[in-house]
Amino acid sequence: MSEDTTVSKNSSADAALRANLAEIRARVDAACSRAGRSVEDVTLVAVSKTHSVEAIRALYDAGQRVFGESYVQEWQEKRELLEGAGCGDVEWHFIGHLQSNKAKYLADEVALIHSVDRKSVLKRLQKRSREPVDVLLQVNVGNQSTKGGVASNAVIDLIKTAREFADIRVCGLMCIPPYVSNPEDNRGHFRQMRQTFERAREWLGAQEDGDEASANFRHLSMGMSGDFEVAIEEGATHVRVGTALFGARDYDN
Ligand SMILES: *Cc1c(COP(=O)(O)O)cnc(C)c1O
């Protein structure tokens, strides 16, 4: 294959990625207007797990800065390559299931960890951190046995646990509802998450450090490729979109 062919193949792949990004941003904007929300209140996390550094670079060049990864080692390798390529200002979010022995690699290294659901992970993060670690607590909506997260009625207890650690900053909640072909089927889950979120924020507001604690508690990470618009209508501040931006993944977790 000649070099020219490779170049044109890559640039058409890049054009497709840019078009996907423009389309998803337009859909985010439209969902925000339907809900009477400001676009600044919703962060698009481009979920790049399993996708190449070149694909990330294409979206980066189109202005995307927030990327989400699920596997610690894969993320470390990609980050190094991107930093070497002059993309040192990527804002990394960790969204994957987190084992406590891997948590130490994330403290002070990523902007937000979306998937904290137990004390052992908090403990490792605290041990390694030199500055506050921003985390979201993962809630298991729909009681799915295969997904992580605590039950809605255990959220306050997990917040209490997290607050025992001086350098952990609890910034909100995250959920991964069941996969559905009709996004409307998840509206009830998103609405329930929003209620859980509001209750938790009220509880925080009533604590001794309530003003600060409730101000920090401001993110609601929910909505993926199939249902992010409904999630935005129901109050999501972070939508995690992979497939609709990058195409299908070769393998999955
Ligand atoms: C992979 C993944 C996503 C992206 O899912 P898509 O359906 O490809 O948009 C979002 N959130 C989490 C936690 C994931 O693991």
Coordinates of C-alpha atoms and ligand atoms in Angstrom, one line a residue:
M1 CA 0.0 0.0 0.0
S2 CA 1.5 3.4 -1.0
E3 CA 1.8 6.1 1.6
D4 CA -0.7 8.3 -0.2
T5 CA -3.4 5.7 0.2
T6 CA -2.7 5.5 4.0
V7 CA -2.9 9.2 4.3
S8 CA -6.1 9.5 2.5
K9 CA -7.6 6.6 4.4
N10 CA -6.6 8.2 7.7
S11 CA -7.9 11.6 6.8
S12 CA -11.3 10.2 5.7
A13 CA -11.5 8.3 9.0
D14 CA -10.6 11.6 10.8
A15 CA -13.3 13.4 8.8
A16 CA -15.9 10.8 9.9
L17 CA -14.8 11.3 13.6
R18 CA -15.1 15.0 13.3
A19 CA -18.6 14.6 11.8
N20 CA -19.6 12.3 14.6
L21 CA -18.4 14.9 17.2
A22 CA -20.3 17.7 15.5
E23 CA -23.4 15.6 15.4
I24 CA -23.2 14.6 19.1
R25 CA -22.5 18.2 20.1
A26 CA -25.5 19.3 18.2
R27 CA -27.7 16.7 19.9
V28 CA -26.3 17.7 23.3
D29 CA -27.2 21.3 22.5
A30 CA -30.7 20.4 21.3
A31 CA -31.4 18.3 24.5
C32 CA -30.1 21.2 26.6
S33 CA -32.5 23.6 24.9
R34 CA -35.4 21.2 25.2
A35 CA -34.7 21.0 28.9
G36 CA -34.1 24.8 29.3
R37 CA -30.5 24.1 30.4
S38 CA -27.3 25.9 29.5
V39 CA -24.9 23.9 27.3
E40 CA -22.1 24.9 29.7
D41 CA -23.8 22.8 32.4
V42 CA -23.3 19.5 30.4
T43 CA -19.8 18.0 29.8
L44 CA -19.4 15.6 26.9
V45 CA -17.0 12.9 28.0
A46 CA -15.7 11.2 24.9
V47 CA -15.3 7.5 25.9
S48 CA -12.2 6.4 24.1
K49 CA -11.6 3.0 25.7
T50 CA -10.3 0.4 23.2
H51 CA -9.9 3.2 20.6
S52 CA -6.6 4.3 19.1
V53 CA -4.5 7.3 20.0
E54 CA -5.0 8.5 16.4
A55 CA -8.8 8.5 16.9
I56 CA -8.4 10.4 20.1
R57 CA -6.1 12.8 18.3
A58 CA -8.7 13.4 15.6
L59 CA -11.3 14.5 18.2
Y60 CA -8.7 16.5 20.1
D61 CA -7.9 18.4 16.9
A62 CA -11.6 19.1 16.5
G63 CA -11.6 20.7 20.0
Q64 CA -12.6 17.9 22.3
R65 CA -10.6 17.9 25.5
V66 CA -12.5 15.6 27.9
F67 CA -11.9 11.9 27.4
G68 CA -13.0 8.9 29.5
E69 CA -11.1 5.7 29.9
S70 CA -11.9 2.4 31.7
Y71 CA -8.7 0.5 32.0
V72 CA -5.8 1.9 34.0
Q73 CA -2.9 0.5 32.0
E74 CA -4.5 1.3 28.6
W75 CA -5.1 4.9 29.8
Q76 CA -1.5 5.3 31.1
E77 CA -0.1 4.2 27.7
K78 CA -2.4 6.5 25.7
R79 CA -1.8 9.4 28.0
E80 CA 2.0 9.1 27.5
L81 CA 1.7 8.9 23.7
L82 CA -0.6 11.9 23.6
E83 CA 1.6 13.9 25.9
G84 CA 4.5 13.1 23.7
A85 CA 2.4 14.3 20.7
G86 CA 1.8 17.7 22.3
C87 CA -1.7 16.9 23.7
G88 CA -0.8 17.4 27.3
D89 CA -4.0 19.3 28.1
V90 CA -6.4 16.4 27.8
E91 CA -8.8 16.2 30.8
W92 CA -8.9 12.5 31.6
H93 CA -11.9 11.0 33.4
F94 CA -11.7 7.5 34.7
I95 CA -15.1 5.7 34.3
G96 CA -14.3 2.0 34.6
H97 CA -14.7 -0.5 37.3
L98 CA -11.9 0.2 39.7
Q99 CA -9.9 -2.4 41.7
S100 CA -8.4 -1.0 44.8
N101 CA -4.9 -2.1 43.8
K102 CA -5.2 0.1 40.7
A103 CA -6.7 3.1 42.4
K104 CA -3.3 4.4 43.5
Y105 CA -2.4 5.1 39.8
L106 CA -5.3 7.5 39.5
A107 CA -4.9 9.8 42.5
D108 CA -3.8 13.3 41.4
E109 CA -3.6 12.0 37.8
V110 CA -7.1 12.2 36.4
A111 CA -9.6 15.1 36.7
L112 CA -12.6 13.0 37.9
I113 CA -13.1 9.3 38.9
H114 CA -16.7 8.5 38.1
S115 CA -16.9 4.9 39.5
V116 CA -16.1 4.8 43.2
D117 CA -18.3 2.4 45.1
R118 CA -16.4 1.1 48.1
K119 CA -14.2 2.0 51.0
S120 CA -11.2 0.0 49.9
V121 CA -10.9 2.2 46.8
L122 CA -11.3 5.4 48.8
K123 CA -8.6 4.3 51.2
R124 CA -6.1 3.7 48.4
L125 CA -6.9 7.0 46.8
Q126 CA -6.5 8.8 50.1
K127 CA -3.1 7.1 50.7
R128 CA -1.7 8.2 47.4
S129 CA -3.1 11.7 47.1
R130 CA -1.2 14.9 47.7
E131 CA -4.2 17.0 46.7
P132 CA -8.0 16.6 46.9
V133 CA -9.2 13.7 44.7
D134 CA -12.5 14.4 43.0
V135 CA -14.8 11.4 42.9
L136 CA -18.3 10.5 41.9
L137 CA -20.0 7.6 43.7
Q138 CA -21.5 4.9 41.6
V139 CA -25.1 4.0 42.1
N140 CA -26.6 0.7 40.9
V141 CA -29.9 1.7 39.4
G142 CA -32.2 -1.1 38.3
N143 CA -30.5 -3.5 40.7
Q144 CA -28.3 -5.1 38.1
S145 CA -26.2 -7.8 39.6
T146 CA -23.4 -7.5 37.0
K147 CA -22.7 -3.8 37.5
G148 CA -20.9 -2.1 40.4
G149 CA -22.4 0.6 42.5
V150 CA -24.3 0.9 45.7
A151 CA -28.1 0.8 46.0
S152 CA -29.8 4.1 46.0
N153 CA -30.7 3.8 49.7
A154 CA -27.0 3.2 50.6
V155 CA -25.7 6.4 49.0
I156 CA -25.7 8.5 52.2
D157 CA -23.8 5.8 54.0
L158 CA -21.2 5.7 51.3
I159 CA -21.0 9.5 51.4
K160 CA -20.4 9.3 55.1
T161 CA -17.6 6.8 54.6
A162 CA -16.0 8.9 51.9
R163 CA -16.1 11.9 54.2
E164 CA -13.9 10.2 56.7
F165 CA -11.1 10.6 54.2
A166 CA -9.6 14.1 54.3
D167 CA -8.5 14.3 50.7
I168 CA -11.5 12.8 49.0
R169 CA -13.9 15.3 47.6
V170 CA -17.3 13.8 46.8
C171 CA -18.5 15.7 43.7
G172 CA -21.7 13.8 42.9
L173 CA -23.1 10.5 41.6
M174 CA -22.8 8.3 38.5
C175 CA -24.9 5.4 37.2
I176 CA -24.9 2.8 34.4
P177 CA -28.5 1.9 33.8
P178 CA -29.4 -1.3 31.8
Y179 CA -28.8 -1.2 28.1
V180 CA -32.2 -0.5 26.4
S181 CA -33.1 -0.1 22.7
N182 CA -35.6 2.6 23.5
P183 CA -33.9 5.4 25.5
E184 CA -37.3 6.3 27.1
D185 CA -37.1 3.1 29.0
N186 CA -34.3 4.6 31.1
R187 CA -36.0 7.9 31.8
G188 CA -37.4 6.5 35.1
H189 CA -33.9 5.4 36.2
F190 CA -32.5 8.8 35.4
R191 CA -35.3 10.6 37.2
Q192 CA -34.7 8.3 40.3
M193 CA -31.0 9.2 40.1
R194 CA -31.8 12.9 40.1
Q195 CA -33.9 12.4 43.2
T196 CA -31.2 10.4 44.9
F197 CA -28.8 13.2 44.0
E198 CA -31.0 16.0 45.3
R199 CA -31.6 14.1 48.6
A200 CA -27.9 13.5 49.1
R201 CA -27.1 17.2 48.4
E202 CA -29.7 18.2 50.9
W203 CA -28.2 15.9 53.5
L204 CA -24.8 17.3 52.8
G205 CA -26.1 20.8 53.1
A206 CA -27.3 20.1 56.6
Q207 CA -23.9 19.0 57.9
E208 CA -21.5 21.2 59.8
D209 CA -19.5 22.0 56.6
G210 CA -22.7 22.0 54.6
D211 CA -22.1 25.0 52.4
E212 CA -18.9 23.7 51.0
A213 CA -19.9 20.1 50.9
S214 CA -23.1 20.7 49.0
A215 CA -21.4 23.1 46.7
N216 CA -18.8 20.5 45.8
F217 CA -21.6 17.9 45.2
R218 CA -22.7 19.1 41.8
H219 CA -22.1 16.4 39.2
L220 CA -24.5 13.8 37.9
S221 CA -22.9 11.5 35.4
M222 CA -25.4 9.5 33.4
G223 CA -26.3 8.8 29.8
M224 CA -24.4 6.9 27.1
S225 CA -24.6 6.6 23.3
G226 CA -28.1 5.2 23.4
D227 CA -29.7 7.5 25.9
F228 CA -27.7 10.6 26.6
E229 CA -30.4 13.0 25.4
V230 CA -33.0 11.6 27.9
A231 CA -30.3 11.8 30.6
I232 CA -29.7 15.5 29.8
E233 CA -33.4 16.2 30.0
E234 CA -33.4 14.5 33.4
G235 CA -30.5 16.5 34.8
A236 CA -27.2 14.9 33.7
T237 CA -24.1 17.1 34.0
H238 CA -21.8 14.6 32.4
V239 CA -22.7 12.3 29.5
R240 CA -20.3 9.5 28.6
V241 CA -20.5 8.8 24.9
G242 CA -18.3 6.2 23.2
T243 CA -19.8 4.3 20.3
A244 CA -21.7 7.2 18.8
L245 CA -18.4 9.1 18.6
F246 CA -15.8 6.5 17.8
G247 CA -17.9 3.6 16.3
A248 CA -18.2 0.1 17.6
R249 CA -15.5 -1.3 20.0
D250 CA -13.6 -4.4 19.0
Y251 CA -13.8 -5.8 22.5
D252 CA -15.7 -4.7 25.6
N253 CA -15.5 -5.1 29.3
Ligands
LIG1 C1 -18.0 2.1 27.7 C2 -18.7 3.0 28.7 C3 -19.5 4.1 28.2 C4 -19.7 4.4 26.7 O1 -20.7 3.6 26.2 P1 -21.3 3.8 24.7 O2 -22.6 3.0 24.8 O3 -20.3 3.2 23.8 O4 -21.5 5.2 24.5 C5 -20.0 4.9 29.1 N1 -19.9 4.7 30.5 C6 -19.2 3.7 30.9 C7 -19.0 3.5 32.4 C8 -18.6 2.8 30.1 O5 -17.8 1.7 30.6

